[in-house]
Tab-separated table of C-alpha atoms and ligand atoms in Angstrom:
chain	number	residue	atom	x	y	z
A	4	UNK	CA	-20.341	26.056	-64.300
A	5	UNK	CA	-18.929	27.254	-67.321
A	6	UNK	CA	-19.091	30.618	-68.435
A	7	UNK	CA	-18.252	32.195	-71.554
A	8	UNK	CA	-16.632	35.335	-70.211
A	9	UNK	CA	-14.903	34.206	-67.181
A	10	UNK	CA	-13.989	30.261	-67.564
A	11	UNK	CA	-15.329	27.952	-64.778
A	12	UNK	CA	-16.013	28.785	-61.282
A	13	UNK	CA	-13.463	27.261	-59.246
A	14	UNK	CA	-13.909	28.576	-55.689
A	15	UNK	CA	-12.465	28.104	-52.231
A	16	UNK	CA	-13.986	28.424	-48.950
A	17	UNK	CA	-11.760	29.296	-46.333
A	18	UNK	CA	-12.579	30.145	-42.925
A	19	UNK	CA	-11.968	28.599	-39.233
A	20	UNK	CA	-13.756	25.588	-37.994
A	21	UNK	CA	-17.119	26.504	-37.135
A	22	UNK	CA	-17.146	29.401	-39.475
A	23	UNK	CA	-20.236	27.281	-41.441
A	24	UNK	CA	-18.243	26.262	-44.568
A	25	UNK	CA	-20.329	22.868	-44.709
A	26	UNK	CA	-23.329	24.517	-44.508
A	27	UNK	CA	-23.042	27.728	-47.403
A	28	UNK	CA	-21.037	24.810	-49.381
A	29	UNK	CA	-24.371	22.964	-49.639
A	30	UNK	CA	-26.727	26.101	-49.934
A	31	UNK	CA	-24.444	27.293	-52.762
A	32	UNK	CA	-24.072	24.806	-55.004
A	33	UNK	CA	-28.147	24.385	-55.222
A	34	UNK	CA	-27.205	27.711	-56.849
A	35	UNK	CA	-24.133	26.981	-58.761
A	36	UNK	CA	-23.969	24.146	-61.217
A	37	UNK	CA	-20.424	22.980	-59.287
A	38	UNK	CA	-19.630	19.984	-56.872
A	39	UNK	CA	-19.130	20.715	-53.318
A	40	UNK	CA	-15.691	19.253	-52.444
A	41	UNK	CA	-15.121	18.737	-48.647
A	42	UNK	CA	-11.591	17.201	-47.521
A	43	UNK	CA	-12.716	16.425	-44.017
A	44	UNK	CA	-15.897	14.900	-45.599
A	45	UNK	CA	-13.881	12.767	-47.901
A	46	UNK	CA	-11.410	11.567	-44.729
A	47	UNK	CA	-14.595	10.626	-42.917
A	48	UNK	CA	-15.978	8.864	-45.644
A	49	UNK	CA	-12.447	7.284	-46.151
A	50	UNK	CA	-13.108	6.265	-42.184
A	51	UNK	CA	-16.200	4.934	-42.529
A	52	UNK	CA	-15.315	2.741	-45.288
A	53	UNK	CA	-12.376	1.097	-43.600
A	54	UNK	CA	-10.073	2.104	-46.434
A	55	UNK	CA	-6.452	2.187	-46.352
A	56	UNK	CA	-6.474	5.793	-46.346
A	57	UNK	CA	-9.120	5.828	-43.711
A	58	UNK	CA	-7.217	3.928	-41.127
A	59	UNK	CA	-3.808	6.208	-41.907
A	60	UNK	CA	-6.020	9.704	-41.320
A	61	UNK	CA	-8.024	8.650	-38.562
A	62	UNK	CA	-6.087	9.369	-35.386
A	63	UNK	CA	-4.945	12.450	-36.800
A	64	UNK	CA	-8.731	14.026	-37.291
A	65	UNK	CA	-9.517	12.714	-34.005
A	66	UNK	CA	-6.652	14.746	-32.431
A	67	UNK	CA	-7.936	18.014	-34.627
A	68	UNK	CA	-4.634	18.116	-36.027
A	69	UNK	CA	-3.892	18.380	-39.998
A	70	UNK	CA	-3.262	14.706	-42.605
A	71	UNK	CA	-0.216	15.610	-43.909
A	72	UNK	CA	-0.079	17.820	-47.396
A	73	UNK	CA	1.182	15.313	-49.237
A	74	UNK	CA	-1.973	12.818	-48.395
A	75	UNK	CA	-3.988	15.985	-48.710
A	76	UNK	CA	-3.146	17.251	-52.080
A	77	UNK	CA	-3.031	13.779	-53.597
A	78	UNK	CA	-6.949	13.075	-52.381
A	79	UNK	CA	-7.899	16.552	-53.744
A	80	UNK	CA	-5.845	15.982	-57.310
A	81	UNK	CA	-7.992	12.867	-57.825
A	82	UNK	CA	-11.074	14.544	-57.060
A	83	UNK	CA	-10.342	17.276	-59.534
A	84	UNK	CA	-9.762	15.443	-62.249
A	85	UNK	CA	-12.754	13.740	-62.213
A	86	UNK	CA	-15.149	14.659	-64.711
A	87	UNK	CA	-17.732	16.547	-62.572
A	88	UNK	CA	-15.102	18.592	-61.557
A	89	UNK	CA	-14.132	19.881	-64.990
A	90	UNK	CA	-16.549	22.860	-64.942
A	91	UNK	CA	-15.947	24.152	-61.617
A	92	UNK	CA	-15.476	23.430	-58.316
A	93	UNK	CA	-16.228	24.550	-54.278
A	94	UNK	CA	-13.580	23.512	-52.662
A	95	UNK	CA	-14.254	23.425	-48.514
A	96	UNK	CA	-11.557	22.596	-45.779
A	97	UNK	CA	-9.084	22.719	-48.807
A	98	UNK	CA	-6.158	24.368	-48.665
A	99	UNK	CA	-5.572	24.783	-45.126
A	100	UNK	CA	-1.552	25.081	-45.719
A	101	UNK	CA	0.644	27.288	-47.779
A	102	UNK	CA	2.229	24.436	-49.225
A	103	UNK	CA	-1.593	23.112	-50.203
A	104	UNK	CA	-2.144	26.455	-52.058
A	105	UNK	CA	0.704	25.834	-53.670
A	106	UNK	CA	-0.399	22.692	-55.006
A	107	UNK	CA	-3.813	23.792	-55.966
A	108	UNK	CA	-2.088	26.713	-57.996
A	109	UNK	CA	-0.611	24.012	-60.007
A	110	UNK	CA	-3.432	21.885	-60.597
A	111	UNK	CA	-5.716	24.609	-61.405
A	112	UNK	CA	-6.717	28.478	-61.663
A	113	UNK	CA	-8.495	29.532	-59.079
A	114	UNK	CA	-11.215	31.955	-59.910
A	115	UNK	CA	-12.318	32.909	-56.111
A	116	UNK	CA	-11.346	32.412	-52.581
A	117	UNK	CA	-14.164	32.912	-49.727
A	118	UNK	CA	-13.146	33.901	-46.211
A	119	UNK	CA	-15.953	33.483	-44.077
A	120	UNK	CA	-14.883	35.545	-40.900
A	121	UNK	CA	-16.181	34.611	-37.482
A	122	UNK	CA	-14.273	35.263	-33.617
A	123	UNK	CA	-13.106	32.175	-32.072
A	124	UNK	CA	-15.850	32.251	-29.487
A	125	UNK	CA	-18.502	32.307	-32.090
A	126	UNK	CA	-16.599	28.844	-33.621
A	127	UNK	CA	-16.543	27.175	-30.316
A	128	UNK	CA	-20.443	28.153	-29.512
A	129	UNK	CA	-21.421	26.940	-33.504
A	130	UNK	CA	-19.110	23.551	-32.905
A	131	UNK	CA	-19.659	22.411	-29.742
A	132	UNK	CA	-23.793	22.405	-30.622
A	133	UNK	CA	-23.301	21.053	-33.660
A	134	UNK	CA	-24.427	17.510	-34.323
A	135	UNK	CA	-24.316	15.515	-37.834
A	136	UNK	CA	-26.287	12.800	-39.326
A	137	UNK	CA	-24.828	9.060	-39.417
A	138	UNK	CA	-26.479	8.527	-42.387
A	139	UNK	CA	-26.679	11.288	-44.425
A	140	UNK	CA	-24.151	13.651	-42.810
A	141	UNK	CA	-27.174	16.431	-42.684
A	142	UNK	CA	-26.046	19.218	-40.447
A	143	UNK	CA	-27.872	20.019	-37.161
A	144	UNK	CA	-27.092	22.812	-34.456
A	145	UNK	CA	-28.470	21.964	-30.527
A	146	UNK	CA	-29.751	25.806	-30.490
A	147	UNK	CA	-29.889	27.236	-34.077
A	148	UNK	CA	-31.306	24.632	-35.781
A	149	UNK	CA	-32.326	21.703	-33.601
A	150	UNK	CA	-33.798	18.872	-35.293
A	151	UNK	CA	-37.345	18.573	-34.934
A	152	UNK	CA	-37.156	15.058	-32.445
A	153	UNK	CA	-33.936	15.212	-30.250
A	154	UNK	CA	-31.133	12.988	-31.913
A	155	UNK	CA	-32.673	11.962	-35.246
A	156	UNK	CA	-32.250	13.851	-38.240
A	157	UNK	CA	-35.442	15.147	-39.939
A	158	UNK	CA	-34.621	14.288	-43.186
A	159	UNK	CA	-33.693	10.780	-43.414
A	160	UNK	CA	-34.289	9.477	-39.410
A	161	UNK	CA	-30.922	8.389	-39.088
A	162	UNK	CA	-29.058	8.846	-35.765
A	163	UNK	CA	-26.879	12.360	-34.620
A	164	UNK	CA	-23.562	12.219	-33.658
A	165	UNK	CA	-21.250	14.617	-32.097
A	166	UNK	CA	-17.976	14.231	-34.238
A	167	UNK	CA	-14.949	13.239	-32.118
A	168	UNK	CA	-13.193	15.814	-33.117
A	169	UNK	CA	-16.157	18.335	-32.545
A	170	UNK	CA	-15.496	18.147	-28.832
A	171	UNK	CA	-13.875	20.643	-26.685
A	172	UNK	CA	-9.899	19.413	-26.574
A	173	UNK	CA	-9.981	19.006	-29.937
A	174	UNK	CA	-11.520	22.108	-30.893
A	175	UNK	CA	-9.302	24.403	-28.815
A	176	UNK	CA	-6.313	22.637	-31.133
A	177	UNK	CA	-7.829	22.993	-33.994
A	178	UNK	CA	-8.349	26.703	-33.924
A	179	UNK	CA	-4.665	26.920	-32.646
A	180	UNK	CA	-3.719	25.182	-35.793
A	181	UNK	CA	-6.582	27.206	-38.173
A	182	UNK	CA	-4.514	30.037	-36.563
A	183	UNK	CA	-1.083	29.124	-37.243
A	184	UNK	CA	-1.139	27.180	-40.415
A	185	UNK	CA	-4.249	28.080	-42.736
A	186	UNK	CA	-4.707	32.076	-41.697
A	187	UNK	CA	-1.645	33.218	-44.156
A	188	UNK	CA	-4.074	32.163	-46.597
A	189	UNK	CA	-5.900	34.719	-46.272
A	190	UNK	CA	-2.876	37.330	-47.110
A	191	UNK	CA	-1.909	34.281	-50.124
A	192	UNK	CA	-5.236	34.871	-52.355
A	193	UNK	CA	-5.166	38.820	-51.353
A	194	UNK	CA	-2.148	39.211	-52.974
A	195	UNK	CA	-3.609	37.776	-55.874
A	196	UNK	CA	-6.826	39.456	-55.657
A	197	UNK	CA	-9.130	36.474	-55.177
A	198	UNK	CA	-10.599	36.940	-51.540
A	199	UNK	CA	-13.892	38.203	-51.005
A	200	UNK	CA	-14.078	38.300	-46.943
A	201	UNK	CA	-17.255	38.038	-45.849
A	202	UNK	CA	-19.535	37.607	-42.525
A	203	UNK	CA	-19.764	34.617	-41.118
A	204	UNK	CA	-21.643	35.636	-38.476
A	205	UNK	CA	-24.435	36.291	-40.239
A	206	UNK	CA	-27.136	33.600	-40.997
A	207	UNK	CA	-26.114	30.892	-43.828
A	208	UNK	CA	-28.646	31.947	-46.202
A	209	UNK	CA	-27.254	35.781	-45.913
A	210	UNK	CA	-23.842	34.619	-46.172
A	211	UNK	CA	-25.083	32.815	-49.276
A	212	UNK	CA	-26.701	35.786	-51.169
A	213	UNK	CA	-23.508	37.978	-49.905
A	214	UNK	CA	-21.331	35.960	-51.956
A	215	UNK	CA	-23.556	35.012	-54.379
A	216	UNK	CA	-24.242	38.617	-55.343
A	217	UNK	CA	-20.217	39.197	-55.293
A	218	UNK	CA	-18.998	36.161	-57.366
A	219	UNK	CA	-16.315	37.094	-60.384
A	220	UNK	CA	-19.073	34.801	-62.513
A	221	UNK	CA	-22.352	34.681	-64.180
A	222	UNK	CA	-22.690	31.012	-62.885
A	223	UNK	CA	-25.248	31.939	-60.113
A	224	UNK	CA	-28.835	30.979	-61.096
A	225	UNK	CA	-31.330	33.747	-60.242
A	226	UNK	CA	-32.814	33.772	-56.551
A	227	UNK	CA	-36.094	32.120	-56.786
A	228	UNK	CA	-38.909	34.341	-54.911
A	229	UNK	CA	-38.528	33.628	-51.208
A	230	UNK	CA	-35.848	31.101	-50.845
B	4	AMP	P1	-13.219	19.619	-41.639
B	4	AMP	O1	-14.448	18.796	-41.811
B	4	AMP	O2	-12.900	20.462	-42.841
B	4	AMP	O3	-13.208	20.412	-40.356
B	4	AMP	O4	-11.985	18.585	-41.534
B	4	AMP	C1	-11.915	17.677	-40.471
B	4	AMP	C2	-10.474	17.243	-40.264
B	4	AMP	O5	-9.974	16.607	-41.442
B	4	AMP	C3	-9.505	18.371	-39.985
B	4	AMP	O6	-9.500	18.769	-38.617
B	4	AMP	C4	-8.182	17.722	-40.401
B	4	AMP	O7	-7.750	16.793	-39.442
B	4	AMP	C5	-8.597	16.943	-41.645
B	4	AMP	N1	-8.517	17.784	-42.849
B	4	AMP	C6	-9.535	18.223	-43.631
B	4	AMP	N2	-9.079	18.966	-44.636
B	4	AMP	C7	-7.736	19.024	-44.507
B	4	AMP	C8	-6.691	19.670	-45.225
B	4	AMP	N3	-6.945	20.435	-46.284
B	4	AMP	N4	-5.415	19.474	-44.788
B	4	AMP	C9	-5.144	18.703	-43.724
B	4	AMP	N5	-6.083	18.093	-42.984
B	4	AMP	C10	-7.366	18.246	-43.369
């Protein structure tokens, strides 16, 4: 959203796998007129579709390692210029790579960079429950938020699905790599004052209204009673 006073919101959400970047992505931008832009969502999508680009990403994700920058940063410098994008963004799973914030400080100014903090044991326990719709990639967790018939998605009926990359092997690497590669992020934006660390721990809707009530914007839309 555009704001007189402070320009567009273009935000990041960083934070290891399993720190619930999917899930405040979606509860925020009900709140914030911005798209939620996902890398990994738009490699699976690539997948799914058989594209090119699908079938040169897919091992790669399945292994829990990171597409290469230059892949990376091309996908996302499409996606930002397209028009939707033009107001604001939420970028999620992007950058994971100094070289990727790099990039992104090129293609656009940043306005605020999330960290949503959470211990690697808390990742593994949030990933290794967490299943995802086939259909409409709705978010499910085995113990905090089990769908209301096992394996079908309340919302649209389609079937869950473990990701591949979801399971243990893979998630052990991928929090080595979080670890080595996309954690000097965090010291990246503080230098440049843009991180607002917060909670992860805490439930999604709390993280929400944390960083909601902290944003460097007047983009938010008031909390409607209850929600
Ligand atoms: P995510 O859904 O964000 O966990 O992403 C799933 C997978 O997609 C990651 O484990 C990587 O293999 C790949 N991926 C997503 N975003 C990036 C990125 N910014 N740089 C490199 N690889 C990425």
């Amino acid at each position: 959203m555009e704001d007189a006073h402070h320009g567009p919101s273009n935000l990041v959400l960083l934070g290891p796998p399993g720190a619930g970047k999917g899930t405040v992505a979606e509860l925020l931008v009900t709140r914030l007129d911005v798209p939620h832009i996902s890398s990994g969502d738009m490699f699976r999508a690539a997948i799914r579709a058989g594209t090119g680009l699908g079938r040169e990403v897919a091992a790669t994700i399945k292994r829990g390692e990171l597409v290469s920058d230059q892949v990376t940063v091309a996908v996302i410098r499409e996606r930002l210029a397209a028009k939707d994008a033009a107001g604001g963004y939420l970028l999620d799973g992007f950058p994971r790579t100094i070289a990727q914030a790099e990039a992104l400080q090129a293609l656009s100014k940043v306005s605020a960079v999330i960290n949503l903090d959470v211990s690697d044991d808390l990742a593994v326990l949030r990933i290794s429950g967490r299943r995802v719709c086939t259909a409409d990639r709705e978010i499910y967790h085995l113990a905090n938020r089990p769908p209301h018939v096992a394996g079908v998605c309340d919302r649209c009926g389609g079937p869950l699905i473990q990701r591949d990359d979801d399971r243990p092997a893979a998630v052990r690497h991928r929090l080595q790599v979080y670890h080595r590669l996309t954690t000097p992020l965090v010291e990246f934006y503080a230098r440049r004052a843009l991180l607002l660390g917060v909670d992860g721990s805490l439930p999604a809707i709390q993280v929400r209204d944390q960083i909601l009530a902290h944003l460097p914007t007047r983009g938010a839309r008031p909390l409607a009673a209850g929600a």
